[in-house]
PDB file of C-alpha atoms and ligand atoms in Angstrom:
ATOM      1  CA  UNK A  18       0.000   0.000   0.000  1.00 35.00           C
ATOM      2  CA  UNK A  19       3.059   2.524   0.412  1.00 42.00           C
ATOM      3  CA  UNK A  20       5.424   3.594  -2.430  1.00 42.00           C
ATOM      4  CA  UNK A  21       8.805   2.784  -1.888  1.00 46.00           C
ATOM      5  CA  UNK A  22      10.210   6.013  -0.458  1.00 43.00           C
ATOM      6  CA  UNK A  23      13.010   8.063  -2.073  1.00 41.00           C
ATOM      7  CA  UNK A  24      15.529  10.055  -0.359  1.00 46.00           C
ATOM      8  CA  UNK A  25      15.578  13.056  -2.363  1.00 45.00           C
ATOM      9  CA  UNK A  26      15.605  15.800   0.587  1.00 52.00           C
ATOM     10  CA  UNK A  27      17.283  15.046   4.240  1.00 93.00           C
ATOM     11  CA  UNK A  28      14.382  13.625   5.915  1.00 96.00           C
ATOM     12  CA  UNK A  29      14.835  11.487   7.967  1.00 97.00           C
ATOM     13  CA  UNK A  30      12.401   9.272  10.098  1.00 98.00           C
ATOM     14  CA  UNK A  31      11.873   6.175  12.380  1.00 98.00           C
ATOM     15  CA  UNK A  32       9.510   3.335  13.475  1.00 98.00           C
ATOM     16  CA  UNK A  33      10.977   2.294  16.789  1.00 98.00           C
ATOM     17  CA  UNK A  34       9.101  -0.690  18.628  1.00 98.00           C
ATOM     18  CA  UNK A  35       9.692  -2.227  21.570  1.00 97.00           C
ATOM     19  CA  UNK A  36       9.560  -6.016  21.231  1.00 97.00           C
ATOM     20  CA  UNK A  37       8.021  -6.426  24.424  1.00 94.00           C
ATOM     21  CA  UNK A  38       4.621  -8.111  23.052  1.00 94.00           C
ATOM     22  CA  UNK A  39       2.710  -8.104  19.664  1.00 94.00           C
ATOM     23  CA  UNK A  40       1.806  -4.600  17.826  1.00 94.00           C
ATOM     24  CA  UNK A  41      -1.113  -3.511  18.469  1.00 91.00           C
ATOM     25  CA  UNK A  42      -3.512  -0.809  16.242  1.00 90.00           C
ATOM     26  CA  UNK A  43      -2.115   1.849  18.291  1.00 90.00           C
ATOM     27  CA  UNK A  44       1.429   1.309  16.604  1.00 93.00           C
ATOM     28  CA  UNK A  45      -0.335   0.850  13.056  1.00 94.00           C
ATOM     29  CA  UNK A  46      -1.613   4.036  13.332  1.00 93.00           C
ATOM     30  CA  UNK A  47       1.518   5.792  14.852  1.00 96.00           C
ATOM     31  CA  UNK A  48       3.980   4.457  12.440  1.00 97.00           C
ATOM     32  CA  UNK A  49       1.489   4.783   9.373  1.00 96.00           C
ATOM     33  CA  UNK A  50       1.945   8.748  10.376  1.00 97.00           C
ATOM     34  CA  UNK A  51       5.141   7.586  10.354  1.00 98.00           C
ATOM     35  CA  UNK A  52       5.513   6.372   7.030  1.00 97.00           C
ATOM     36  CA  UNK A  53       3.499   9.129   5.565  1.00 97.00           C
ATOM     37  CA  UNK A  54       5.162  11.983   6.585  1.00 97.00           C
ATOM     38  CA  UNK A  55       8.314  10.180   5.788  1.00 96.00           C
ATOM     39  CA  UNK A  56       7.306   9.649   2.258  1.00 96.00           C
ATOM     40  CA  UNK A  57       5.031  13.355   1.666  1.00 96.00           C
ATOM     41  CA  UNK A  58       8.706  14.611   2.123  1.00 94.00           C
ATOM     42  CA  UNK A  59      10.554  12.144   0.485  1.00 93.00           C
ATOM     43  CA  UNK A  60      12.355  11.205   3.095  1.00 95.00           C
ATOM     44  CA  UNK A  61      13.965   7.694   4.669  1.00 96.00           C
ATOM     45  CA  UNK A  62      12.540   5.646   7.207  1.00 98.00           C
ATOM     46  CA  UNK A  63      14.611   3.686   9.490  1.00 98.00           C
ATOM     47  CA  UNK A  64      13.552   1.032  11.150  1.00 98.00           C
ATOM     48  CA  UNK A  65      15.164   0.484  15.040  1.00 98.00           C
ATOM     49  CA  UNK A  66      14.412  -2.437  17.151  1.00 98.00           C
ATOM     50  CA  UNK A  67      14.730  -0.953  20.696  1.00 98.00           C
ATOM     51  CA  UNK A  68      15.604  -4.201  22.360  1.00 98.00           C
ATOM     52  CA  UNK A  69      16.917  -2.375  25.505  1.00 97.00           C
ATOM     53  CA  UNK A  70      15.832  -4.454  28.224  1.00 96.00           C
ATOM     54  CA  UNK A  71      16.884  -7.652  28.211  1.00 96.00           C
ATOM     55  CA  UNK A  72      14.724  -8.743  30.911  1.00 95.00           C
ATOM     56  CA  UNK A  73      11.311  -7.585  29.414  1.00 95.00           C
ATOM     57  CA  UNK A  74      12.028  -7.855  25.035  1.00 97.00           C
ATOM     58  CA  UNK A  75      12.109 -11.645  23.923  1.00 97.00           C
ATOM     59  CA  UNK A  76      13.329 -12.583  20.326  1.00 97.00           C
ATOM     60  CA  UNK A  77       9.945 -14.422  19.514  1.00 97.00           C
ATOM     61  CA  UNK A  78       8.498 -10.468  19.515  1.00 97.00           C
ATOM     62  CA  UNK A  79      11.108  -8.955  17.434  1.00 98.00           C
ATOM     63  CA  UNK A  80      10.272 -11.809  14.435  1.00 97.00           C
ATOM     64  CA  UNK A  81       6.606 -11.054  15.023  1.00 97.00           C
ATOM     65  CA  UNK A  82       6.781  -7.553  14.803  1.00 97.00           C
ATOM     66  CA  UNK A  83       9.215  -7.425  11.637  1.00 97.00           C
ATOM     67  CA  UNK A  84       6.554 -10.055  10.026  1.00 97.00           C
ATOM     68  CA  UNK A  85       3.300  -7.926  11.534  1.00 97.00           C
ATOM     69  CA  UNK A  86       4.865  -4.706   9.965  1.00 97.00           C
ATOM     70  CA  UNK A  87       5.632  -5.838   6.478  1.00 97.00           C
ATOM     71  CA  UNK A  88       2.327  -7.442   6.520  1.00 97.00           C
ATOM     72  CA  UNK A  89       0.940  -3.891   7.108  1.00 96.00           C
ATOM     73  CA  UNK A  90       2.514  -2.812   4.194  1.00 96.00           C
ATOM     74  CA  UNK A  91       5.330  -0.938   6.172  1.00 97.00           C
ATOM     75  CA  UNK A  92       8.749  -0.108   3.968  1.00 97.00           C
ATOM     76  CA  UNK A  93      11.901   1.161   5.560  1.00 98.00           C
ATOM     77  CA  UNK A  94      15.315   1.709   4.343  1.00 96.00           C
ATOM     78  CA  UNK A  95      17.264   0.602   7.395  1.00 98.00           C
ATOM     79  CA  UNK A  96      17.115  -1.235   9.475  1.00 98.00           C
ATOM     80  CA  UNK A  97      18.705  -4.809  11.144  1.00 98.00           C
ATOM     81  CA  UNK A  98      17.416  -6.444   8.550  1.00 97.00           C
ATOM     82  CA  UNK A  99      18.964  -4.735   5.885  1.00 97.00           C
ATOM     83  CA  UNK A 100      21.348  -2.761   7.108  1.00 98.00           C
ATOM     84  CA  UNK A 101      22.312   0.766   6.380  1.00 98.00           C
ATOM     85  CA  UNK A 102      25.219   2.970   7.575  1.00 97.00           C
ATOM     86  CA  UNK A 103      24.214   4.036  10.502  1.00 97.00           C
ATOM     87  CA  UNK A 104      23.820   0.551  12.296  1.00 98.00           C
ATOM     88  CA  UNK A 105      23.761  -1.818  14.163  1.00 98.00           C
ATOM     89  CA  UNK A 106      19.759  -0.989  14.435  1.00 98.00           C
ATOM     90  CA  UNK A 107      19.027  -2.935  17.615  1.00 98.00           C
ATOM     91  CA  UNK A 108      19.619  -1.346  20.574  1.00 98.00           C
ATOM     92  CA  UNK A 109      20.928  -4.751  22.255  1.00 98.00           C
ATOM     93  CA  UNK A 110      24.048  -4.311  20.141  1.00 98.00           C
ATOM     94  CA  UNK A 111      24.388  -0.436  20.624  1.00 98.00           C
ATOM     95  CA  UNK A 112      25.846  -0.284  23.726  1.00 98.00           C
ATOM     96  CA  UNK A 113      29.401   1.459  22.853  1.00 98.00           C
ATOM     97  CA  UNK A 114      27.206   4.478  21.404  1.00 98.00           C
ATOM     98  CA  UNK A 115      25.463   4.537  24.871  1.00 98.00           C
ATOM     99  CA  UNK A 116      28.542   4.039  26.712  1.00 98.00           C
ATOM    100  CA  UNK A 117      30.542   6.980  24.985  1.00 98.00           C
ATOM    101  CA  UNK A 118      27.459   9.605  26.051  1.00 98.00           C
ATOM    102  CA  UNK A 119      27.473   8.213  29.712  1.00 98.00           C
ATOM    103  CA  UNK A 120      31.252   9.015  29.417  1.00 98.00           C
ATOM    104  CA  UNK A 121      30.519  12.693  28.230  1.00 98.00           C
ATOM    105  CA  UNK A 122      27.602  13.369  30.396  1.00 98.00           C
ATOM    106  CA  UNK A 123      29.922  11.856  33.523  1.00 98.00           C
ATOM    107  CA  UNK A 124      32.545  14.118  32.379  1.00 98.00           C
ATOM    108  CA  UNK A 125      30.486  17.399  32.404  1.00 98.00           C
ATOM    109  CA  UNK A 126      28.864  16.759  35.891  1.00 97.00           C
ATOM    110  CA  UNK A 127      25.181  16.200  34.360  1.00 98.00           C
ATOM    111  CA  UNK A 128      25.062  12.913  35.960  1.00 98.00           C
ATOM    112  CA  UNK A 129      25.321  11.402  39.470  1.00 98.00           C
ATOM    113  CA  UNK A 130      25.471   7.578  41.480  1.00 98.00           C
ATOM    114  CA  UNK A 131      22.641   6.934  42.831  1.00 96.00           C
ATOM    115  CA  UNK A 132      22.443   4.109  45.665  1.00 94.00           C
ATOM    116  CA  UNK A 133      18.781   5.068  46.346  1.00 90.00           C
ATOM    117  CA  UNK A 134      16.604   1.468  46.004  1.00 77.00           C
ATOM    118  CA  UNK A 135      13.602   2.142  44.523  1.00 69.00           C
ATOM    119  CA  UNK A 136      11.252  -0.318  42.815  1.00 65.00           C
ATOM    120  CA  UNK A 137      10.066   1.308  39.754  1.00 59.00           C
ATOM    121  CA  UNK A 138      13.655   1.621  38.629  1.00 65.00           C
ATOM    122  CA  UNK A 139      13.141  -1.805  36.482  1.00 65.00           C
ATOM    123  CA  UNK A 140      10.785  -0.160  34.452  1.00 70.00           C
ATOM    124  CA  UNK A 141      13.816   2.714  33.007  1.00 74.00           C
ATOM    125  CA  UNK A 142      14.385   0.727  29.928  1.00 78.00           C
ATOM    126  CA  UNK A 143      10.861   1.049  28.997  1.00 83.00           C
ATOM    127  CA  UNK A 144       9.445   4.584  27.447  1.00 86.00           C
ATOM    128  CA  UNK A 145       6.671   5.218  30.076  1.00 86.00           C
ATOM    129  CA  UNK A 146       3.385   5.164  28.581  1.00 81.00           C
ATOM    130  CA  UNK A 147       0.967   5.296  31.512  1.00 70.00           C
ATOM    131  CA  UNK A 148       1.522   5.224  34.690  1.00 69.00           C
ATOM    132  CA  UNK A 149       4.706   3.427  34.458  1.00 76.00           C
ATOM    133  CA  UNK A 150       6.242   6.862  34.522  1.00 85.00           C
ATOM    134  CA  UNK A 151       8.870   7.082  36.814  1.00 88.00           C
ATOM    135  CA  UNK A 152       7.953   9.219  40.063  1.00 87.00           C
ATOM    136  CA  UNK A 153       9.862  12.438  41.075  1.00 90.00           C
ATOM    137  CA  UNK A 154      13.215  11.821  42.699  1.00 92.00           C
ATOM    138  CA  UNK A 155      13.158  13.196  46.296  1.00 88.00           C
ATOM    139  CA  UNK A 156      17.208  14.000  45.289  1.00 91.00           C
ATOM    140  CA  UNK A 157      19.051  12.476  47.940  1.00 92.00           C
ATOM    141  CA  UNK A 158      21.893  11.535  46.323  1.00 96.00           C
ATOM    142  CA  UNK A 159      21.920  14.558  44.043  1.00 96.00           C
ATOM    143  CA  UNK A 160      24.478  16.307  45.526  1.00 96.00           C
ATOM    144  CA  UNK A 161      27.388  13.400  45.539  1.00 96.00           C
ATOM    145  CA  UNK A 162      30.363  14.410  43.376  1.00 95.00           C
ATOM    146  CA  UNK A 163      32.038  11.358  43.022  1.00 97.00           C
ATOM    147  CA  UNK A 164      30.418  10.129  39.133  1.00 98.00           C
ATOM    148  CA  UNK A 165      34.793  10.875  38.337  1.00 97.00           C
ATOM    149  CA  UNK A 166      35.584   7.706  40.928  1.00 98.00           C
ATOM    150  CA  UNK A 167      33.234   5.640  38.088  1.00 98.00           C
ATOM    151  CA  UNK A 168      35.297   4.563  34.872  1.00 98.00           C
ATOM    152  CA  UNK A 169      31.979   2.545  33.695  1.00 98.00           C
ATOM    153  CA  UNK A 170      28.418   3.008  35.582  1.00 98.00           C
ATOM    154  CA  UNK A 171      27.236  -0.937  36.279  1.00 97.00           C
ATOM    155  CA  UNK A 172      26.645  -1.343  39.920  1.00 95.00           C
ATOM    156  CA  UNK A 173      24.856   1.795  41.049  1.00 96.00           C
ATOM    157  CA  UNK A 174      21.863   3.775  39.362  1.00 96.00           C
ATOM    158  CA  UNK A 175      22.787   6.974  37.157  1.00 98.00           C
ATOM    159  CA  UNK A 176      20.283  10.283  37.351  1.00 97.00           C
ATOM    160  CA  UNK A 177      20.595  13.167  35.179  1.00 98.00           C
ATOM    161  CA  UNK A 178      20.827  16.585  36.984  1.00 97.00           C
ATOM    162  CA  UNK A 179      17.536  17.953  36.257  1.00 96.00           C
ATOM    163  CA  UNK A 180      18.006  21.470  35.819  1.00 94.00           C
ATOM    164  CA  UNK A 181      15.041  23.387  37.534  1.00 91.00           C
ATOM    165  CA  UNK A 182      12.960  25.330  35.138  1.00 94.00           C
ATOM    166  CA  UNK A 183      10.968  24.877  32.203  1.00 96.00           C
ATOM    167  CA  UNK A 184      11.099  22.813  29.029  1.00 95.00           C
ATOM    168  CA  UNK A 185       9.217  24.465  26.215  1.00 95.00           C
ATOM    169  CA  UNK A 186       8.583  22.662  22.498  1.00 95.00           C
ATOM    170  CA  UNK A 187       6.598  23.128  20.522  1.00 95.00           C
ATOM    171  CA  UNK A 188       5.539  19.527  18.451  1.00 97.00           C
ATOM    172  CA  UNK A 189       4.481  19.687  14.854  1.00 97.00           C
ATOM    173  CA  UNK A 190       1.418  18.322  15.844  1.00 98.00           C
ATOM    174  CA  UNK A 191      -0.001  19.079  19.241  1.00 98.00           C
ATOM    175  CA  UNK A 192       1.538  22.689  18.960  1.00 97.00           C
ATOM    176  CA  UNK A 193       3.642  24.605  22.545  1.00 97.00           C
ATOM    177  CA  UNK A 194       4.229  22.421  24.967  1.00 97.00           C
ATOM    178  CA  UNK A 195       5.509  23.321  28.486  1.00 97.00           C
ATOM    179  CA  UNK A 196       6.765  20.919  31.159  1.00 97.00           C
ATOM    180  CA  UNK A 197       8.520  21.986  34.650  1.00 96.00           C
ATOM    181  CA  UNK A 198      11.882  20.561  35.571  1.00 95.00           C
ATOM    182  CA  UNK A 199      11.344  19.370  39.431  1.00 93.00           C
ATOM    183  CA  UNK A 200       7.474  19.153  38.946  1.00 94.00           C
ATOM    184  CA  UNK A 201       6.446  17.361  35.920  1.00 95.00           C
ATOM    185  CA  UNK A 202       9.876  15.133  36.111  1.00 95.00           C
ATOM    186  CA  UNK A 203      12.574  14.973  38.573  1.00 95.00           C
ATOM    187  CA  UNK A 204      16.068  14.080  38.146  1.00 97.00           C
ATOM    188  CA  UNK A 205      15.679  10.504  35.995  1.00 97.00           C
ATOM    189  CA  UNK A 206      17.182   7.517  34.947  1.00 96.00           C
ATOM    190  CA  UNK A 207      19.997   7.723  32.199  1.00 98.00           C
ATOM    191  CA  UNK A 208      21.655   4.114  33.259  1.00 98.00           C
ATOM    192  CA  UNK A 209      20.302   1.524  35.270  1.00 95.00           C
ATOM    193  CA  UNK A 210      22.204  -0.767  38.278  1.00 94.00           C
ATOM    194  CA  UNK A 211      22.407  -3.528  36.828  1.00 95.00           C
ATOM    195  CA  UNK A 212      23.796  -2.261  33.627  1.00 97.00           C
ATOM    196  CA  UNK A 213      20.935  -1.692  31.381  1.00 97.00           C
ATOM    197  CA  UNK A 214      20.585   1.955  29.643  1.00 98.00           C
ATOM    198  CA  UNK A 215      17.734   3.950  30.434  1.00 98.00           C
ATOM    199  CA  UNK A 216      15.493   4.326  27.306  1.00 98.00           C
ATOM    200  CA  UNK A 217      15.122   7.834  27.832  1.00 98.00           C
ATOM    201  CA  UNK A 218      19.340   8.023  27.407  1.00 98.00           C
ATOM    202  CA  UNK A 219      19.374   5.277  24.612  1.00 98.00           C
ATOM    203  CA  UNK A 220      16.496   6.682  22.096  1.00 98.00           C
ATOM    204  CA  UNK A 221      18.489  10.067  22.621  1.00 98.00           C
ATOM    205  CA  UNK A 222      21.374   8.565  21.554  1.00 98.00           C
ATOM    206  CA  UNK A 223      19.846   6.475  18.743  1.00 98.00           C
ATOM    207  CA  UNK A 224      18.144   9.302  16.908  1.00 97.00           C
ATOM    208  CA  UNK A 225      21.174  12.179  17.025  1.00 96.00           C
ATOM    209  CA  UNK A 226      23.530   9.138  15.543  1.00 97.00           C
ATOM    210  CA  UNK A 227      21.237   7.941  13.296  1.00 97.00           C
ATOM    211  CA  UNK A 228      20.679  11.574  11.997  1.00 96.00           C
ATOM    212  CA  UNK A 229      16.912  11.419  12.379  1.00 97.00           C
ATOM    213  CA  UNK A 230      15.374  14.677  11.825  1.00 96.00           C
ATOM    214  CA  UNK A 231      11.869  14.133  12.866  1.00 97.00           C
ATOM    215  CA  UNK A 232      10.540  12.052  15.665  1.00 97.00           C
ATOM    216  CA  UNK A 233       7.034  10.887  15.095  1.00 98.00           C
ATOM    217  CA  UNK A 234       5.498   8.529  18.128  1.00 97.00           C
ATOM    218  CA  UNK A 235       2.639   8.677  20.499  1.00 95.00           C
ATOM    219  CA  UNK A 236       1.276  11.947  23.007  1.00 95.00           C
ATOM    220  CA  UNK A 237       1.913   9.913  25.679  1.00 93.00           C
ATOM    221  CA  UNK A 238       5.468  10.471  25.386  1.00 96.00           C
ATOM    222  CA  UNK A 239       5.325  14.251  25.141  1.00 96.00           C
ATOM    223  CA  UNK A 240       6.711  14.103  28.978  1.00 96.00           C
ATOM    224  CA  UNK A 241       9.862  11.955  28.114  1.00 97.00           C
ATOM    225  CA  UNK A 242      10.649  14.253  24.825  1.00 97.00           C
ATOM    226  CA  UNK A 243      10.713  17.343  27.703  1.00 97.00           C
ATOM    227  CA  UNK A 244      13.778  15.038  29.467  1.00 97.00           C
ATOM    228  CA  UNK A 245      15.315  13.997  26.069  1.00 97.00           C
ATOM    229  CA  UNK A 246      15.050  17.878  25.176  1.00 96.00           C
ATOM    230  CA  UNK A 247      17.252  17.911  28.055  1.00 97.00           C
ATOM    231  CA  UNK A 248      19.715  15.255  27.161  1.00 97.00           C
ATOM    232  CA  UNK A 249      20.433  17.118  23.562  1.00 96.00           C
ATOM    233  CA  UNK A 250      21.264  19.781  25.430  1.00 95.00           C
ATOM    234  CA  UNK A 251      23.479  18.461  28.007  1.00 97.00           C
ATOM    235  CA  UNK A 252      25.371  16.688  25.147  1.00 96.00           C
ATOM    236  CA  UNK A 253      24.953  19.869  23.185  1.00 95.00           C
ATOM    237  CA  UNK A 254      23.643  18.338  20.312  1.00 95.00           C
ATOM    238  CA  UNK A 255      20.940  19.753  18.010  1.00 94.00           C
ATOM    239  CA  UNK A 256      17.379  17.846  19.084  1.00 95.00           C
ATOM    240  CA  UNK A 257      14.951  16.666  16.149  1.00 96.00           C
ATOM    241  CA  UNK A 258      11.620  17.879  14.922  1.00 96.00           C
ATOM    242  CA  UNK A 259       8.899  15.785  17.615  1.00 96.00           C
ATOM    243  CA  UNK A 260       5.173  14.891  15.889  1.00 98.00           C
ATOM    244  CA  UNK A 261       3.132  13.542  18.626  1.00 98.00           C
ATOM    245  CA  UNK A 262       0.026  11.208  17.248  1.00 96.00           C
ATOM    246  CA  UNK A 263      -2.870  11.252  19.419  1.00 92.00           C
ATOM    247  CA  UNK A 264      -3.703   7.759  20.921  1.00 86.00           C
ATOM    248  CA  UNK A 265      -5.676   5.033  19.752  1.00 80.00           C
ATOM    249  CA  UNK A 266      -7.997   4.042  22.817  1.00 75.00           C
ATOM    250  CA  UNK A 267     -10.010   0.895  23.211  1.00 73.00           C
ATOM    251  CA  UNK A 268     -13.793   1.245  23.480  1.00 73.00           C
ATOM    252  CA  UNK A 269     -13.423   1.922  27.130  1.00 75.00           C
ATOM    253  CA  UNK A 270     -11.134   5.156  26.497  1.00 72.00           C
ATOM    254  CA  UNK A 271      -8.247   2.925  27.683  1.00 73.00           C
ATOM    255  CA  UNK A 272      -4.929   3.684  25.699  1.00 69.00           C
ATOM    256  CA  UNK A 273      -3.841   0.744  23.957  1.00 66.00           C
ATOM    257  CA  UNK A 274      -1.257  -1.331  25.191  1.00 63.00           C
ATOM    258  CA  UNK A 275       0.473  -4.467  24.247  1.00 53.00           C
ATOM    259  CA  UNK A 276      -1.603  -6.415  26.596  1.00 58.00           C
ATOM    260  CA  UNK A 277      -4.746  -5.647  24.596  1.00 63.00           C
ATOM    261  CA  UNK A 278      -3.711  -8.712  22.766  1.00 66.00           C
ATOM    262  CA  UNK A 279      -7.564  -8.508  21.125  1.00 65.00           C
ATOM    263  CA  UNK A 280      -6.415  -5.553  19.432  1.00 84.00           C
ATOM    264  CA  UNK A 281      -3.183  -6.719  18.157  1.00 91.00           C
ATOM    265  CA  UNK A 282      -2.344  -6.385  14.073  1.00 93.00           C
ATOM    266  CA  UNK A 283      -1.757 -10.417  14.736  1.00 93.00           C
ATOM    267  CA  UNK A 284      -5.070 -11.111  15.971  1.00 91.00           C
ATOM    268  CA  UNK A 285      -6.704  -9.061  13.304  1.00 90.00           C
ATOM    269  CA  UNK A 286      -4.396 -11.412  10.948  1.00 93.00           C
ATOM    270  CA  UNK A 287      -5.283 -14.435  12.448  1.00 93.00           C
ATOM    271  CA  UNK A 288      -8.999 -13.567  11.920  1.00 92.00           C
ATOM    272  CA  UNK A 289      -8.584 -13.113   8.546  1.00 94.00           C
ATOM    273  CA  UNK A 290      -8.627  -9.501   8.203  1.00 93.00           C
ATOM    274  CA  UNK A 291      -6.997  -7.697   5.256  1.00 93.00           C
ATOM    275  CA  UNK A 292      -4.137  -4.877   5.995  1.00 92.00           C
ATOM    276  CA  UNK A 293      -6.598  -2.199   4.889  1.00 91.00           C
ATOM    277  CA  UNK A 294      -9.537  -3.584   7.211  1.00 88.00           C
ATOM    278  CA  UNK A 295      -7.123  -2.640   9.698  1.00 85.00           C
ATOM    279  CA  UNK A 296      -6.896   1.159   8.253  1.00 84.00           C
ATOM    280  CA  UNK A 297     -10.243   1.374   8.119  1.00 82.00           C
ATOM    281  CA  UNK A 298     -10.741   0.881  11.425  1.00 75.00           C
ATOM    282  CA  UNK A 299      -8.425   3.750  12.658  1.00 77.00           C
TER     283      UNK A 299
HETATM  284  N1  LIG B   2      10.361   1.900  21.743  1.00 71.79           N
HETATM  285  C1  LIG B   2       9.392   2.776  22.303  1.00 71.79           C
HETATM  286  C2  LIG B   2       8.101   2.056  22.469  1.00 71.79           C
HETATM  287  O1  LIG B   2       7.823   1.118  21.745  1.00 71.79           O
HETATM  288  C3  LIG B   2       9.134   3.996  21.455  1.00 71.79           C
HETATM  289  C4  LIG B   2      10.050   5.037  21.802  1.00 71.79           C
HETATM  290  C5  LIG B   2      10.029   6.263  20.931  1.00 71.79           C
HETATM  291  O2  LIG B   2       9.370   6.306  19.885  1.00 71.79           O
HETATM  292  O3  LIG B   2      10.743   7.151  21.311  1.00 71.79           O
HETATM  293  O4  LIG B   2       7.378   2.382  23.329  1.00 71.79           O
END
C-alpha cells in the first residue's frame, strides 16, 4: 500500500518498537503517520528495534513484529534487517554508542550515582506510557560528586541533573508544549544498576547518531521528549523535529497497550482480516 520512499531531501524518520509483546492498532496508526510523513517529504525511514531491556524484550516479539509490519505494508530503508550505515539498528548491540554519552555526560557533571533502592527503577528501559512513569526523585543523592571515581556506571543507578525550570517545544502536531523541571519530572534515569541503559538516554542517543530529523510517536510520550530535550542539550547536540500522534484508545477510552492482545495487528491477521480492514478501522 506505500510507495517505496526516495531520499531526495534530508528527511529522515523512524519506526521504533519495543519487542516487548505483539503490535497492536495503536502502533499501526503511529507508524502509518510515520511512514506518511516520511514519504510526503521524500524522506527515509529507518527502522530500530529498541531491544533495551533484556529482561522484558524476547526474540519471539522482534520476528513477530518485523513479520506484523511488512504485513501492514510498512517499507523502511534501514534497518537490522537490511542494514544501512548508521547501524547496528538494535539497541541490544548499541551499547558502545550509549557508553561513549554516559562518558561525556559523567565528564560534564550532568550525571550522578545513585544508591537510592527504589522499585520502579526496572521499568527505566521502557518509554513510560501510563503510569509506568517514573515518580519524582526526592534528590538524595543529588548532591554526591564522586560520578569521576566511576570509569563505567554498572553497579549503582545513574540520574541526570535535572536542571530546575521549564522545558518548552513546541511539536508539529499538538503545537507549545511546556513541562517543569522538578514538577512534571525529577532528576531521571539515564543508566540503570544492573547495567541496562535507560530508554530515555538510549532513544536520545539512537536518533542524534542515526541523523533522524523528525521524531514521530505517540502523546503519551510528550513528557519523556521534555527530558530527552534535556539530554540534547546536556550533550549539546541539536534535538529533532517531535510529531506527537494522538492515541488510539479501546472502546473503554483505555490507551492501547500491548496487553490488549484482542487488538493486536496479529489477531486481526489471524482472523482473517486484510491490511486495509485494519486502516479502516483507525
Ligand atoms: N520503543 C518505544 C516504544 O515502543 C518507542 C520510543 C520512541 O518512539 O521514542 O514504546
Amino acid at each position: 500500500m506505500w510507495v517505496k520512499l526516495r531520499n531526495t531531501q534530508g528527511y529522515r524518520g523512524r519506526l521504533a518498537p519495543s519487542p516487548t509483546g505483539l503490535l497492536h492498532l495503536g502502533h499501526a496508526r503511529t507508524f502509518g503517520v510515520a511512514t506518511q510523513r516520511a514519504r510526503d517529504r521524500g524522506g527515509v525511514l529507518v527502522l530500530r528495534n529498541e531491544d533495551l531491556d533484556p529482561q522484558r524484550c524476547r526474540e519471539e516479539f522482534v520476528h513477530a513484529m518485523m513479520e506484523d509490519l511488512r504485513w501492514l505494508g510498512f517499507e523502511w530503508s534501514e534497518g537490522p534487517d537490511v542494514g544501512g550505515p548508521y547501524g547496528p539498528y538494535a539497541q541490544s548491540e548499541r551499547r558502545e554508542f550509549y557508553l561513549e554519552a554516559w562518558r561525556k555526560l559523567r565528564d560534564a557533571g550532568w550525571i550522578y550515582p545513585c544508591t537510592c533502592s527504589r522499585k520502579d527503577l526496572a521499568q527505566a528501559a521502557s518509554a513510560p506510557h501510563d503510569s509506568d512513569d517514573e515518580p519524582l526523585y526526592p534528590g538524595k543523592c543529588r548532591g554526591r560528586v564522586d560520578a569521576g571515581d566511576f570509569a563505567s556506571p554498572a553497579g549503582v543507578n545513574w540520574r541526570f541533573r535535572a536542571p530546575q525550570g521549564v522545558v518548552e517545544f513546541t511539536d508539529l502536531h499538538l503545537g507549545p508544549q511546556r513541562y517543569v523541571a522538578g514538577q512534571d519530572f525529577g532528576d531521571f534515569v539515564v543508566w540503570r544498576r544492573d547495567d541496562v541503559p535507560a530508554y530515555q538516554l538510549a532513544v536520545v542517543v539512537d536518533d542524534a547518531a542515526m541523523r533522524i530529523t523528525e521524531v514521530v510517536r505517540g502523546a503519551d510520550l510528550l513528557k519523556s521528549t521534555a527530558r530527552q530535550w534535556l539530554l540534547y542539550r546536556a550533550l549539546g547536540w541539536e534535538a529533532p523535529q517531535f510529531y506527537h500522534c494522538d492515541l488510539v484508545r479501546d472502546e473503554t477510552g483505555v490507551r492501547l497497550a500491548k496487553r490488549h492482545d484482542a487488538l493486536s495487528v496479529r489477531r486481526f491477521r489471524e482472523e482473517g482480516k486484510r491490511p486495509n480492514e485494519i486502516w479502516e478501522a483507525l
